[in-house]
């Protein structure tokens, strides 16, 4: 009898294939199976679920640490996962993981995040998918606690799978792991503030400097849990229908 094949884990991110975070996540994925890193060839943070439709996509082979075979894609995180699924992988992945992002993807950040969108794209394509982010933006942050959290969640998902249409969004502080708690996405927003300046040609330009606002009072939200030093784990979905309203709205004739 042939040995059962090791699971294939597709690793993506939005900080680009050169980031420390993707290497840290690939190391954890490597403990569970074969690793394929297919990720943007440059920084793509906050591109959300953008896809490339009017320019060609290119992928070039890339080796990380002389250890992981990867492909650097000239597109967005969602492009990378689509291209991996469609063209670049010789077998279907058993799991898609995205990260470790340098910066939190809790609260409203989930919506802007390329890291989360790579995982969501995995879910759309029918693969169990997890997004992993560290609340610390520093490239040199201690990611060992994030890796420990990712290890627990990857182990769980490989054993139990995930319901169709559901992605897991994991955030963890830098440093040692204090524990993982299930969380709601915090009700939060940015108060957008722009700094207006003038360029050397005397034209105005603007730089976004949004301030984050937590609007949640229930402390079971992801941001409050992270503030207490725990990792937060939130099941999220790409079906954006407001089901709580839909039945009532159907009564209204338009
Ligand atoms: Mn990022």
XYZ file of C-alpha atoms and ligand atoms in Angstrom:
255
model
C 0.000 0.000 0.000
C 1.333 3.440 -0.859
C 1.907 5.897 1.939
C -0.903 8.458 2.280
C 0.130 11.723 0.677
C 1.080 14.588 2.954
C -1.387 17.482 2.892
C -0.486 20.316 0.537
C -0.622 23.738 2.170
C -0.737 26.845 0.001
C 0.860 29.839 1.711
C 0.048 33.366 0.551
C 0.131 36.873 2.071
C -0.198 40.531 1.148
C 3.142 41.883 2.394
C 4.897 40.144 -0.468
C 6.940 36.983 -0.804
C 10.038 38.673 0.709
C 8.406 39.388 4.087
C 9.477 37.821 7.388
C 5.866 36.893 8.160
C 5.368 34.574 5.194
C 8.556 32.727 6.093
C 7.329 32.318 9.686
C 4.004 30.901 8.461
C 5.685 28.578 5.940
C 7.806 27.158 8.791
C 4.651 26.222 10.704
C 2.882 24.859 7.594
C 5.962 22.730 6.904
C 5.333 20.809 10.152
C 2.007 19.592 8.716
C 2.709 18.833 5.069
C 4.116 19.991 1.758
C 4.337 23.749 1.385
C 3.771 25.817 -1.752
C 4.336 29.536 -1.362
C 2.542 31.543 -4.028
C 2.310 35.197 -3.126
C 2.572 38.734 -4.507
C 6.047 39.795 -5.626
C 5.681 43.108 -3.767
C 3.894 44.818 -0.892
C 0.113 44.633 -1.461
C -1.291 45.599 1.940
C -4.807 47.100 2.027
C -5.675 46.083 -1.544
C -8.641 44.128 -0.164
C -10.103 41.615 -2.613
C -8.857 43.396 -5.734
C -8.166 41.275 -8.811
C -6.181 42.099 -11.936
C -8.233 42.112 -15.111
C -6.591 44.517 -17.535
C -2.926 43.532 -17.387
C -1.262 40.113 -17.707
C -0.092 38.255 -14.613
C 3.366 36.768 -14.394
C 4.722 34.236 -11.929
C 8.384 33.501 -11.425
C 9.932 30.719 -9.381
C 11.288 31.837 -6.055
C 13.135 30.025 -3.284
C 12.898 31.170 0.327
C 15.810 30.394 2.656
C 16.998 27.795 0.143
C 14.208 25.708 1.605
C 10.725 26.562 0.345
C 9.794 26.543 -3.316
C 7.600 29.413 -4.229
C 6.290 31.567 -7.023
C 6.230 35.341 -6.944
C 3.129 36.704 -8.667
C 2.928 40.182 -10.216
C -0.600 40.703 -8.876
C -2.753 40.925 -5.770
C -3.210 38.380 -2.977
C -6.542 37.206 -4.480
C -4.843 36.911 -7.910
C -2.118 34.752 -6.364
C -4.553 32.261 -4.844
C -6.647 32.126 -8.045
C -3.551 31.569 -10.188
C -2.223 28.927 -7.784
C -5.538 27.046 -7.942
C -5.922 27.398 -11.692
C -2.416 27.116 -13.130
C 0.514 26.852 -10.771
C -0.173 23.935 -8.423
C 0.058 20.377 -9.701
C -2.468 19.191 -7.111
C -5.250 20.840 -5.154
C -4.246 22.238 -1.741
C -5.748 20.777 1.420
C -5.455 24.116 3.163
C -4.796 27.761 2.301
C -3.046 29.953 4.885
C -2.348 33.657 4.473
C 0.118 35.726 6.498
C 1.652 36.182 8.909
C 0.641 39.753 8.216
C 2.689 42.528 9.770
C -0.181 44.463 11.372
C -3.580 43.649 12.885
C -6.463 42.488 10.746
C -9.123 42.806 13.405
C -12.307 44.885 13.330
C -12.906 46.866 10.155
C -9.354 46.073 8.956
C -10.745 42.700 7.834
C -12.481 44.522 4.993
C -9.410 46.349 3.691
C -6.993 43.484 4.217
C -5.264 41.696 1.357
C -4.125 39.017 3.817
C -7.701 38.157 4.740
C -8.781 38.339 1.082
C -6.197 35.731 0.055
C -7.741 33.395 2.642
C -11.284 34.342 1.603
C -10.376 33.554 -2.005
C -9.247 30.125 -0.818
C -12.668 29.667 0.808
C -14.463 30.784 -2.362
C -12.488 28.153 -4.294
C -13.609 25.492 -1.803
C -10.493 25.099 0.381
C -10.385 25.422 4.187
C -8.585 28.730 4.706
C -7.034 30.699 7.540
C -5.711 34.270 7.691
C -3.001 34.971 10.289
C -1.914 38.439 11.411
C 0.363 39.876 14.079
C -0.784 43.095 15.755
C 2.804 44.382 15.600
C 3.773 46.201 12.371
C 7.499 45.779 12.981
C 9.149 43.492 10.381
C 11.439 42.232 13.152
C 8.623 41.557 15.674
C 8.772 38.311 17.657
C 6.328 36.089 15.751
C 6.771 32.952 17.891
C 3.412 33.424 19.675
C 1.667 33.998 16.331
C 3.336 30.826 15.047
C 2.139 28.891 18.123
C -1.413 30.150 17.571
C -1.242 29.331 13.843
C 0.037 25.823 14.697
C -3.000 25.159 16.928
C -5.496 26.489 14.390
C -3.895 24.725 11.392
C -3.894 21.449 13.338
C -7.566 21.914 14.207
C -8.618 22.789 10.654
C -6.667 19.942 9.032
C -8.422 17.518 11.410
C -11.927 18.969 11.408
C -12.215 21.021 8.207
C -14.374 24.135 8.060
C -17.975 24.636 6.984
C -18.232 25.782 3.349
C -18.134 29.532 2.990
C -16.382 30.140 6.325
C -12.820 31.475 6.715
C -10.958 31.682 10.032
C -9.343 35.018 10.852
C -6.594 34.706 13.464
C -4.823 37.681 15.048
C -2.167 37.495 17.735
C 0.107 39.932 19.568
C 3.879 39.636 19.178
C 5.777 37.734 21.872
C 4.730 34.526 23.673
C 1.173 33.216 23.189
C -1.124 33.824 26.176
C -4.025 31.835 24.699
C -6.571 31.919 21.864
C -10.145 33.180 22.312
C -13.062 33.050 19.869
C -14.184 36.544 18.991
C -16.643 38.655 17.032
C -15.383 41.174 14.504
C -15.307 44.439 16.454
C -17.589 47.243 15.406
C -14.981 49.798 14.464
C -14.075 52.317 11.805
C -11.447 54.770 10.721
C -11.988 58.463 11.109
C -10.273 59.458 7.935
C -7.995 62.428 8.209
C -5.957 63.615 5.289
C -2.869 65.686 5.472
C -2.833 68.111 2.561
C 0.546 69.195 1.158
C 1.913 70.908 -1.901
C 4.361 69.234 -4.280
C 7.381 70.970 -5.893
C 5.207 71.718 -8.956
C 2.761 73.575 -6.737
C 0.047 70.961 -7.007
C -1.900 69.722 -3.990
C -1.567 66.174 -2.778
C -3.084 64.281 0.138
C -1.874 61.632 2.514
C -4.383 59.477 4.411
C -3.739 59.347 8.162
C -6.854 57.598 9.486
C -7.416 57.241 13.223
C -8.855 53.935 14.390
C -12.053 54.062 16.428
C -13.429 51.127 18.442
C -17.224 51.514 18.662
C -17.898 48.214 20.423
C -19.103 47.908 24.009
C -19.331 44.117 24.202
C -15.829 42.941 25.081
C -16.122 39.668 23.178
C -14.859 41.443 20.070
C -11.490 40.720 18.472
C -9.868 44.068 19.284
C -10.737 43.950 23.008
C -9.450 40.370 23.225
C -6.185 41.393 21.535
C -5.850 44.350 23.895
C -5.985 41.885 26.815
C -3.011 40.086 25.293
C -4.825 37.058 23.833
C -4.979 35.865 20.250
C -8.420 36.290 18.662
C -10.059 33.816 16.298
C -13.086 34.877 14.261
C -15.114 32.848 11.767
C -15.890 35.193 8.864
C -17.912 34.826 5.665
C -17.932 36.422 2.242
C -21.727 36.190 1.876
C -22.523 39.822 2.717
C -26.322 39.411 2.767
C -27.923 41.032 5.828
C -30.065 37.985 6.673
C -31.461 39.565 9.834
C -33.262 42.088 7.620
C -34.021 40.127 4.499
C -37.298 38.498 5.590
C -38.747 41.788 6.819
C -37.665 43.562 3.650
C -39.412 40.919 1.526
C -42.694 42.192 2.983
C -42.078 45.548 1.396
C -43.342 45.857 -2.117
C -41.318 48.074 -4.391
Mn -0.002 43.457 4.973
